[in-house]
XYZ file of C-alpha atoms in Angstrom:
251
model
C 47.008 -5.596 13.030
C 46.782 -5.507 9.252
C 43.010 -5.330 9.438
C 43.151 -2.512 11.990
C 45.660 -0.587 9.881
C 43.501 -1.038 6.775
C 40.369 0.334 8.440
C 42.331 3.175 10.063
C 43.841 4.130 6.722
C 40.425 4.009 5.041
C 38.948 6.196 7.749
C 41.753 8.759 7.327
C 41.197 8.841 3.579
C 37.465 9.345 4.124
C 38.140 12.125 6.633
C 40.582 13.879 4.281
C 38.070 13.662 1.433
C 35.394 15.144 3.663
C 37.673 18.001 4.730
C 38.642 18.793 1.141
C 34.984 18.791 0.088
C 34.020 20.979 3.025
C 36.815 23.409 2.256
C 35.582 23.862 -1.290
C 32.187 24.961 0.024
C 33.634 28.045 1.720
C 33.302 31.158 -0.409
C 34.916 34.464 0.522
C 33.646 37.742 -0.904
C 35.293 41.190 -0.980
C 33.832 42.002 2.464
C 35.525 38.889 3.922
C 32.115 37.207 4.379
C 32.132 33.390 4.656
C 29.099 31.208 3.905
C 28.768 27.502 4.438
C 27.331 26.262 1.138
C 24.908 23.353 1.583
C 23.270 21.672 -1.374
C 19.512 22.331 -1.107
C 17.178 19.381 -0.671
C 14.546 19.089 -3.379
C 11.200 17.671 -2.325
C 9.100 16.230 -5.157
C 5.298 16.189 -5.064
C 3.024 14.332 -7.426
C 0.641 11.498 -8.191
C 1.532 7.802 -7.991
C -0.671 5.387 -9.954
C -0.533 1.609 -10.198
C -2.299 -1.708 -9.779
C -2.419 -4.690 -7.445
C -0.284 -7.466 -8.946
C -1.681 -10.062 -6.558
C -5.235 -9.765 -7.872
C -4.070 -9.730 -11.497
C -1.886 -12.815 -11.093
C -4.534 -14.669 -9.081
C -6.971 -14.211 -11.965
C -4.703 -16.429 -14.083
C -4.069 -19.340 -11.717
C -7.367 -19.428 -9.763
C -10.298 -20.507 -11.926
C -12.773 -19.322 -9.277
C -11.451 -15.772 -9.103
C -11.326 -12.688 -11.332
C -10.210 -9.360 -9.924
C -8.582 -6.051 -10.733
C -7.565 -3.183 -8.456
C -6.095 0.231 -9.292
C -4.216 2.126 -6.582
C -3.108 5.722 -6.251
C -1.724 8.230 -3.805
C -0.965 11.943 -3.827
C 1.751 13.499 -1.701
C 0.493 16.771 -0.218
C 2.993 17.250 2.641
C 6.437 15.828 3.319
C 4.923 12.989 5.385
C 1.244 12.758 4.400
C -0.421 11.215 1.359
C -4.001 11.052 0.174
C -4.656 7.490 -0.989
C -7.388 5.575 -2.796
C -8.090 2.161 -4.333
C -10.822 1.115 -6.737
C -11.503 -2.368 -8.040
C -13.868 -5.212 -8.790
C -13.990 -8.882 -7.881
C -15.792 -11.972 -9.134
C -15.266 -14.894 -6.782
C -16.861 -18.319 -6.493
C -16.598 -20.025 -3.107
C -16.921 -23.791 -2.761
C -17.169 -25.452 0.628
C -18.864 -28.506 2.110
C -22.286 -26.904 2.348
C -22.411 -24.026 -0.116
C -21.362 -22.989 -3.577
C -21.928 -19.293 -4.262
C -20.583 -16.489 -6.460
C -19.985 -12.893 -5.387
C -19.652 -10.089 -7.938
C -19.144 -6.406 -7.234
C -17.076 -3.250 -7.157
C -15.513 -1.319 -4.309
C -13.841 1.970 -3.534
C -11.498 2.919 -0.681
C -10.255 6.370 0.283
C -8.038 7.544 3.110
C -4.525 8.670 3.974
C -1.011 7.333 4.589
C 1.688 8.634 6.929
C 5.288 8.028 5.869
C 7.702 7.447 8.767
C 10.735 6.872 6.549
C 13.407 9.590 6.304
C 14.311 9.701 2.617
C 17.647 10.671 1.200
C 17.954 13.452 -1.337
C 15.442 13.066 -4.189
C 13.879 9.806 -2.918
C 10.210 9.048 -2.243
C 10.368 5.637 -0.552
C 7.756 4.863 2.077
C 7.493 2.938 5.330
C 3.973 3.878 6.256
C 0.810 3.349 8.231
C -2.612 4.441 7.066
C -6.365 4.207 7.234
C -9.111 3.652 4.661
C -12.872 4.001 4.469
C -14.260 1.322 2.147
C -17.575 0.990 0.310
C -18.677 -2.033 -1.726
C -21.689 -2.683 -3.948
C -22.230 -6.295 -5.002
C -24.528 -9.247 -5.646
C -24.560 -12.848 -4.442
C -25.672 -15.913 -6.397
C -26.390 -19.153 -4.542
C -25.297 -21.778 -7.061
C -25.981 -24.880 -4.956
C -26.170 -26.089 -1.378
C -26.285 -29.300 0.611
C -28.801 -30.155 3.323
C -27.110 -30.751 6.644
C -27.703 -34.075 8.387
C -26.355 -34.854 11.845
C -25.998 -38.490 10.758
C -23.383 -38.750 8.011
C -24.331 -42.323 7.141
C -26.506 -41.198 4.239
C -25.022 -39.101 1.392
C -25.882 -35.413 1.404
C -28.055 -34.399 -1.527
C -26.883 -31.330 -3.482
C -29.608 -28.927 -4.501
C -29.048 -26.652 -7.489
C -30.379 -23.174 -6.782
C -29.254 -20.215 -8.921
C -31.066 -17.742 -6.641
C -29.571 -14.254 -6.971
C -29.484 -11.480 -4.386
C -28.940 -8.000 -5.848
C -28.503 -4.548 -4.367
C -26.191 -5.573 -1.528
C -23.712 -3.181 0.062
C -21.185 -2.913 2.869
C -19.002 -0.254 4.487
C -15.924 -0.700 6.627
C -12.829 0.893 8.144
C -9.403 -0.598 7.655
C -5.988 0.149 9.120
C -2.850 -0.818 7.258
C 0.924 -0.846 7.279
C 3.230 -1.232 4.306
C 6.272 -0.226 2.296
C 6.920 1.257 -1.157
C 10.393 1.240 -2.685
C 11.734 2.816 -5.867
C 13.363 0.122 -8.032
C 13.883 2.340 -11.064
C 13.396 6.023 -11.791
C 9.801 6.818 -10.649
C 8.868 3.085 -10.665
C 7.830 1.607 -7.310
C 6.881 -1.770 -5.886
C 5.243 -2.244 -2.512
C 3.003 -4.306 -0.290
C 0.676 -3.677 2.623
C -1.157 -5.659 5.291
C -4.684 -4.634 6.305
C -7.092 -5.225 9.173
C -10.775 -4.513 8.482
C -13.816 -3.834 10.624
C -17.321 -3.789 9.142
C -19.520 -0.776 9.894
C -22.608 -1.685 7.865
C -23.509 -4.866 6.015
C -26.749 -5.245 4.078
C -27.540 -8.955 4.340
C -30.146 -10.662 2.069
C -33.013 -12.725 3.461
C -32.204 -16.379 4.158
C -28.531 -15.916 3.226
C -25.381 -14.191 4.438
C -22.568 -12.165 2.891
C -19.735 -14.622 3.373
C -17.486 -12.723 0.966
C -17.497 -8.985 0.258
C -15.520 -7.506 -2.665
C -12.724 -5.335 -1.319
C -13.218 -6.584 2.237
C -12.487 -10.307 1.826
C -14.094 -13.144 3.798
C -16.464 -12.428 6.667
C -16.095 -15.783 8.433
C -14.623 -13.921 11.417
C -17.740 -11.808 11.916
C -17.174 -8.062 11.520
C -13.411 -8.458 11.336
C -11.357 -9.302 8.272
C -7.820 -9.149 6.913
C -6.076 -8.767 3.586
C -2.992 -7.569 1.762
C -1.896 -6.263 -1.622
C 1.271 -6.281 -3.703
C 1.528 -3.284 -6.011
C 3.561 -1.801 -8.813
C 3.115 1.917 -9.462
C 4.566 4.870 -11.323
C 5.195 8.282 -9.811
C 4.227 11.307 -11.936
C 6.039 14.426 -10.609
C 3.818 17.496 -10.708
C 5.865 20.086 -8.856
C 8.793 20.369 -6.473
C 9.943 22.596 -3.662
C 13.393 23.419 -2.333
C 13.790 23.072 1.388
C 15.558 26.081 2.820
C 18.661 25.486 4.890
C 20.244 27.774 7.428
C 23.373 29.590 6.257
C 25.974 30.820 8.713
C 27.613 34.154 8.022
C 30.839 35.357 9.585
C 32.033 38.882 9.022
C 35.573 40.068 9.629
C 36.220 43.742 10.317
Protein backbone atom coordinates (compact mmCIF):
# COMPACT_ATOMS: atom_id res chain seq x y z
CA UNK A 1 0.00 0.00 0.00
CA UNK A 2 2.75 2.44 0.92
CA UNK A 3 4.53 1.72 -2.34
CA UNK A 4 1.32 2.22 -4.34
CA UNK A 5 0.59 5.48 -2.53
CA UNK A 6 4.14 6.71 -3.16
CA UNK A 7 3.97 6.07 -6.91
CA UNK A 8 0.45 7.53 -7.12
CA UNK A 9 1.57 10.66 -5.32
CA UNK A 10 4.62 10.99 -7.57
CA UNK A 11 2.46 10.60 -10.65
CA UNK A 12 0.07 13.32 -9.42
CA UNK A 13 2.97 15.67 -8.78
CA UNK A 14 4.32 14.98 -12.27
CA UNK A 15 0.89 15.58 -13.79
CA UNK A 16 0.44 18.86 -11.89
CA UNK A 17 3.88 20.03 -13.00
CA UNK A 18 3.02 19.19 -16.59
CA UNK A 19 -0.28 21.08 -16.39
CA UNK A 20 1.37 24.15 -14.87
CA UNK A 21 4.05 24.11 -17.58
CA UNK A 22 1.46 23.68 -20.30
CA UNK A 23 -0.62 26.52 -18.91
CA UNK A 24 2.33 28.89 -19.07
CA UNK A 25 2.68 28.21 -22.79
CA UNK A 26 -0.73 29.70 -23.57
CA UNK A 27 -0.51 33.32 -24.68
CA UNK A 28 -3.58 35.50 -25.19
CA UNK A 29 -3.44 38.60 -27.36
CA UNK A 30 -5.87 41.54 -27.61
CA UNK A 31 -7.92 39.66 -30.25
CA UNK A 32 -8.38 36.74 -27.82
CA UNK A 33 -6.11 34.54 -29.98
CA UNK A 34 -4.53 31.52 -28.24
CA UNK A 35 -1.37 29.79 -29.48
CA UNK A 36 0.17 26.62 -28.16
CA UNK A 37 3.85 27.53 -27.76
CA UNK A 38 6.18 24.61 -28.52
CA UNK A 39 9.92 24.93 -28.18
CA UNK A 40 11.41 24.53 -31.68
CA UNK A 41 13.72 21.60 -32.35
CA UNK A 42 17.17 22.61 -33.56
CA UNK A 43 18.85 20.23 -35.98
CA UNK A 44 22.64 20.56 -36.17
CA UNK A 45 24.61 19.74 -39.32
CA UNK A 46 28.35 19.43 -39.61
CA UNK A 47 31.48 17.35 -40.00
CA UNK A 48 32.61 14.64 -37.58
CA UNK A 49 36.29 13.67 -37.66
CA UNK A 50 38.17 11.04 -35.68
CA UNK A 51 40.36 7.96 -35.70
CA UNK A 52 40.17 4.22 -35.09
CA UNK A 53 41.41 3.53 -31.55
CA UNK A 54 41.68 -0.20 -32.20
CA UNK A 55 44.35 0.17 -34.88
CA UNK A 56 46.28 2.74 -32.84
CA UNK A 57 46.29 0.60 -29.69
CA UNK A 58 47.14 -2.57 -31.61
CA UNK A 59 50.25 -0.86 -32.97
CA UNK A 60 51.59 -0.72 -29.40
CA UNK A 61 50.95 -4.28 -28.22
CA UNK A 62 51.35 -6.23 -31.49
CA UNK A 63 54.94 -6.22 -32.75
CA UNK A 64 53.81 -7.50 -36.16
CA UNK A 65 51.33 -4.71 -36.80
CA UNK A 66 51.39 -0.97 -37.48
CA UNK A 67 48.24 0.83 -38.57
CA UNK A 68 46.40 4.12 -38.54
CA UNK A 69 42.90 5.00 -39.75
CA UNK A 70 41.11 8.36 -39.90
CA UNK A 71 37.31 8.40 -40.07
CA UNK A 72 34.80 11.08 -40.95
CA UNK A 73 31.16 11.66 -41.74
CA UNK A 74 29.04 14.58 -42.87
CA UNK A 75 25.37 14.91 -42.00
CA UNK A 76 23.45 16.15 -45.04
CA UNK A 77 19.88 15.17 -44.07
CA UNK A 78 18.25 14.34 -40.75
CA UNK A 79 18.92 10.61 -41.28
CA UNK A 80 21.67 10.36 -43.92
CA UNK A 81 25.42 10.83 -43.64
CA UNK A 82 28.23 10.78 -46.17
CA UNK A 83 31.07 8.74 -44.67
CA UNK A 84 34.69 7.94 -45.47
CA UNK A 85 37.75 6.24 -43.97
CA UNK A 86 41.39 6.47 -45.00
CA UNK A 87 44.31 4.58 -43.52
CA UNK A 88 47.42 2.49 -43.90
CA UNK A 89 48.57 -0.85 -42.54
CA UNK A 90 51.86 -2.70 -42.18
CA UNK A 91 51.29 -6.28 -41.07
CA UNK A 92 53.54 -9.32 -40.86
CA UNK A 93 51.80 -12.70 -40.86
CA UNK A 94 53.50 -15.79 -39.45
CA UNK A 95 52.01 -19.24 -39.89
CA UNK A 96 53.29 -22.79 -40.29
CA UNK A 97 54.18 -22.41 -43.95
CA UNK A 98 54.64 -18.72 -44.67
CA UNK A 99 56.04 -15.53 -43.25
CA UNK A 100 55.09 -12.45 -45.26
CA UNK A 101 54.62 -8.70 -44.81
CA UNK A 102 51.85 -6.59 -46.35
CA UNK A 103 52.17 -2.81 -46.63
CA UNK A 104 49.67 -0.41 -48.17
CA UNK A 105 47.04 2.29 -47.98
CA UNK A 106 43.29 2.21 -48.46
CA UNK A 107 40.32 4.48 -48.87
CA UNK A 108 36.61 3.82 -48.25
CA UNK A 109 33.66 6.01 -49.15
CA UNK A 110 29.93 5.51 -48.73
CA UNK A 111 26.94 6.47 -46.62
CA UNK A 112 25.27 5.76 -43.27
CA UNK A 113 21.58 5.76 -42.36
CA UNK A 114 20.71 6.68 -38.78
CA UNK A 115 17.66 4.86 -37.39
CA UNK A 116 17.90 6.43 -33.93
CA UNK A 117 15.38 9.13 -32.94
CA UNK A 118 17.46 11.74 -31.13
CA UNK A 119 16.24 14.01 -28.40
CA UNK A 120 16.57 17.76 -28.69
CA UNK A 121 20.09 18.81 -29.72
CA UNK A 122 21.55 15.27 -29.86
CA UNK A 123 23.37 13.57 -32.73
CA UNK A 124 23.69 9.98 -31.50
CA UNK A 125 23.58 7.22 -34.09
CA UNK A 126 22.32 3.66 -34.38
CA UNK A 127 23.08 3.09 -38.02
CA UNK A 128 23.61 0.82 -40.98
CA UNK A 129 25.73 1.72 -43.97
CA UNK A 130 27.70 0.71 -47.02
CA UNK A 131 31.23 1.41 -48.24
CA UNK A 132 33.19 1.07 -51.46
CA UNK A 133 36.83 0.29 -50.63
CA UNK A 134 40.03 0.58 -52.66
CA UNK A 135 43.47 -0.59 -51.52
CA UNK A 136 46.94 -0.23 -53.03
CA UNK A 137 49.67 -2.35 -51.45
CA UNK A 138 52.73 -4.58 -51.75
CA UNK A 139 53.58 -8.04 -50.44
CA UNK A 140 56.99 -9.29 -49.31
CA UNK A 141 57.58 -13.03 -48.93
CA UNK A 142 60.02 -13.16 -46.02
CA UNK A 143 60.35 -16.95 -45.76
CA UNK A 144 58.49 -20.17 -46.42
CA UNK A 145 58.65 -23.86 -45.60
CA UNK A 146 58.46 -26.71 -48.10
CA UNK A 147 55.50 -28.95 -47.42
CA UNK A 148 56.14 -32.65 -46.87
CA UNK A 149 53.35 -35.18 -46.43
CA UNK A 150 55.64 -37.13 -44.08
CA UNK A 151 56.32 -35.06 -40.96
CA UNK A 152 59.11 -37.35 -39.79
CA UNK A 153 61.79 -35.08 -41.24
CA UNK A 154 62.03 -31.41 -40.15
CA UNK A 155 60.75 -28.84 -42.61
CA UNK A 156 63.49 -26.63 -44.00
CA UNK A 157 62.81 -22.87 -43.89
CA UNK A 158 63.84 -20.95 -46.97
CA UNK A 159 64.59 -17.24 -46.68
CA UNK A 160 63.16 -15.36 -49.65
CA UNK A 161 62.69 -11.57 -49.47
CA UNK A 162 60.87 -11.54 -52.83
CA UNK A 163 58.68 -8.44 -53.15
CA UNK A 164 55.50 -8.01 -55.17
CA UNK A 165 54.62 -4.38 -55.93
CA UNK A 166 51.72 -2.67 -57.65
CA UNK A 167 48.97 -4.80 -56.12
CA UNK A 168 45.41 -3.55 -55.68
CA UNK A 169 41.96 -4.66 -54.57
CA UNK A 170 38.42 -3.29 -54.52
CA UNK A 171 35.49 -4.40 -52.41
CA UNK A 172 32.03 -3.58 -51.07
CA UNK A 173 31.26 -3.72 -47.38
CA UNK A 174 28.07 -3.44 -45.35
CA UNK A 175 28.19 -2.37 -41.74
CA UNK A 176 26.19 -1.67 -38.61
CA UNK A 177 27.25 0.38 -35.62
CA UNK A 178 26.60 3.00 -32.97
CA UNK A 179 28.00 6.44 -32.09
CA UNK A 180 27.25 8.07 -28.75
CA UNK A 181 28.05 11.53 -27.42
CA UNK A 182 29.99 11.23 -24.14
CA UNK A 183 30.82 14.91 -23.85
CA UNK A 184 29.86 18.03 -25.77
CA UNK A 185 30.58 17.20 -29.47
CA UNK A 186 32.84 14.25 -28.47
CA UNK A 187 31.71 10.80 -29.64
CA UNK A 188 32.79 7.19 -29.26
CA UNK A 189 31.49 4.37 -31.41
CA UNK A 190 32.07 0.98 -32.96
CA UNK A 191 30.94 -0.86 -36.06
CA UNK A 192 30.96 -4.39 -37.45
CA UNK A 193 31.62 -4.96 -41.16
CA UNK A 194 31.14 -7.69 -43.74
CA UNK A 195 33.24 -7.43 -46.91
CA UNK A 196 33.02 -8.88 -50.39
CA UNK A 197 35.90 -8.57 -52.86
CA UNK A 198 35.11 -7.23 -56.34
CA UNK A 199 38.61 -7.21 -57.84
CA UNK A 200 41.88 -8.57 -56.52
CA UNK A 201 45.14 -8.24 -58.43
CA UNK A 202 47.12 -11.33 -57.41
CA UNK A 203 50.90 -11.65 -58.07
CA UNK A 204 52.40 -14.63 -59.88
CA UNK A 205 53.20 -17.64 -57.69
CA UNK A 206 51.70 -15.99 -54.59
CA UNK A 207 48.37 -14.87 -53.17
CA UNK A 208 47.02 -11.83 -51.34
CA UNK A 209 46.34 -13.42 -47.98
CA UNK A 210 45.96 -10.04 -46.29
CA UNK A 211 44.71 -6.80 -47.85
CA UNK A 212 45.04 -3.45 -46.03
CA UNK A 213 41.59 -2.16 -45.16
CA UNK A 214 39.92 -5.45 -46.05
CA UNK A 215 41.58 -7.82 -43.56
CA UNK A 216 42.36 -11.51 -44.14
CA UNK A 217 41.25 -13.26 -47.31
CA UNK A 218 41.38 -16.82 -45.95
CA UNK A 219 37.62 -17.05 -46.52
CA UNK A 220 37.92 -16.40 -50.25
CA UNK A 221 36.14 -13.25 -51.44
CA UNK A 222 34.47 -12.70 -48.08
CA UNK A 223 35.95 -10.98 -45.06
CA UNK A 224 34.97 -9.31 -41.79
CA UNK A 225 36.22 -6.57 -39.52
CA UNK A 226 35.32 -3.91 -36.99
CA UNK A 227 36.52 -0.57 -35.68
CA UNK A 228 36.33 1.36 -32.42
CA UNK A 229 36.41 5.11 -32.93
CA UNK A 230 36.63 8.40 -31.10
CA UNK A 231 35.57 11.50 -33.03
CA UNK A 232 34.74 15.17 -32.67
CA UNK A 233 31.73 16.86 -34.22
CA UNK A 234 32.33 20.29 -35.81
CA UNK A 235 28.96 22.11 -36.20
CA UNK A 236 28.77 24.03 -39.46
CA UNK A 237 25.16 25.18 -39.55
CA UNK A 238 21.79 24.43 -37.99
CA UNK A 239 18.15 24.51 -38.95
CA UNK A 240 15.00 24.94 -36.89
CA UNK A 241 12.32 22.38 -37.52
CA UNK A 242 8.96 24.05 -37.92
CA UNK A 243 6.14 22.88 -35.70
CA UNK A 244 2.43 23.27 -36.24
CA UNK A 245 0.75 25.98 -34.16
CA UNK A 246 -2.94 25.83 -33.34
CA UNK A 247 -4.88 29.07 -33.36
CA UNK A 248 -8.25 29.59 -31.73
CA UNK A 249 -10.14 32.80 -32.24
CA UNK A 250 -13.00 33.98 -30.06
CA UNK A 251 -15.55 36.40 -31.48
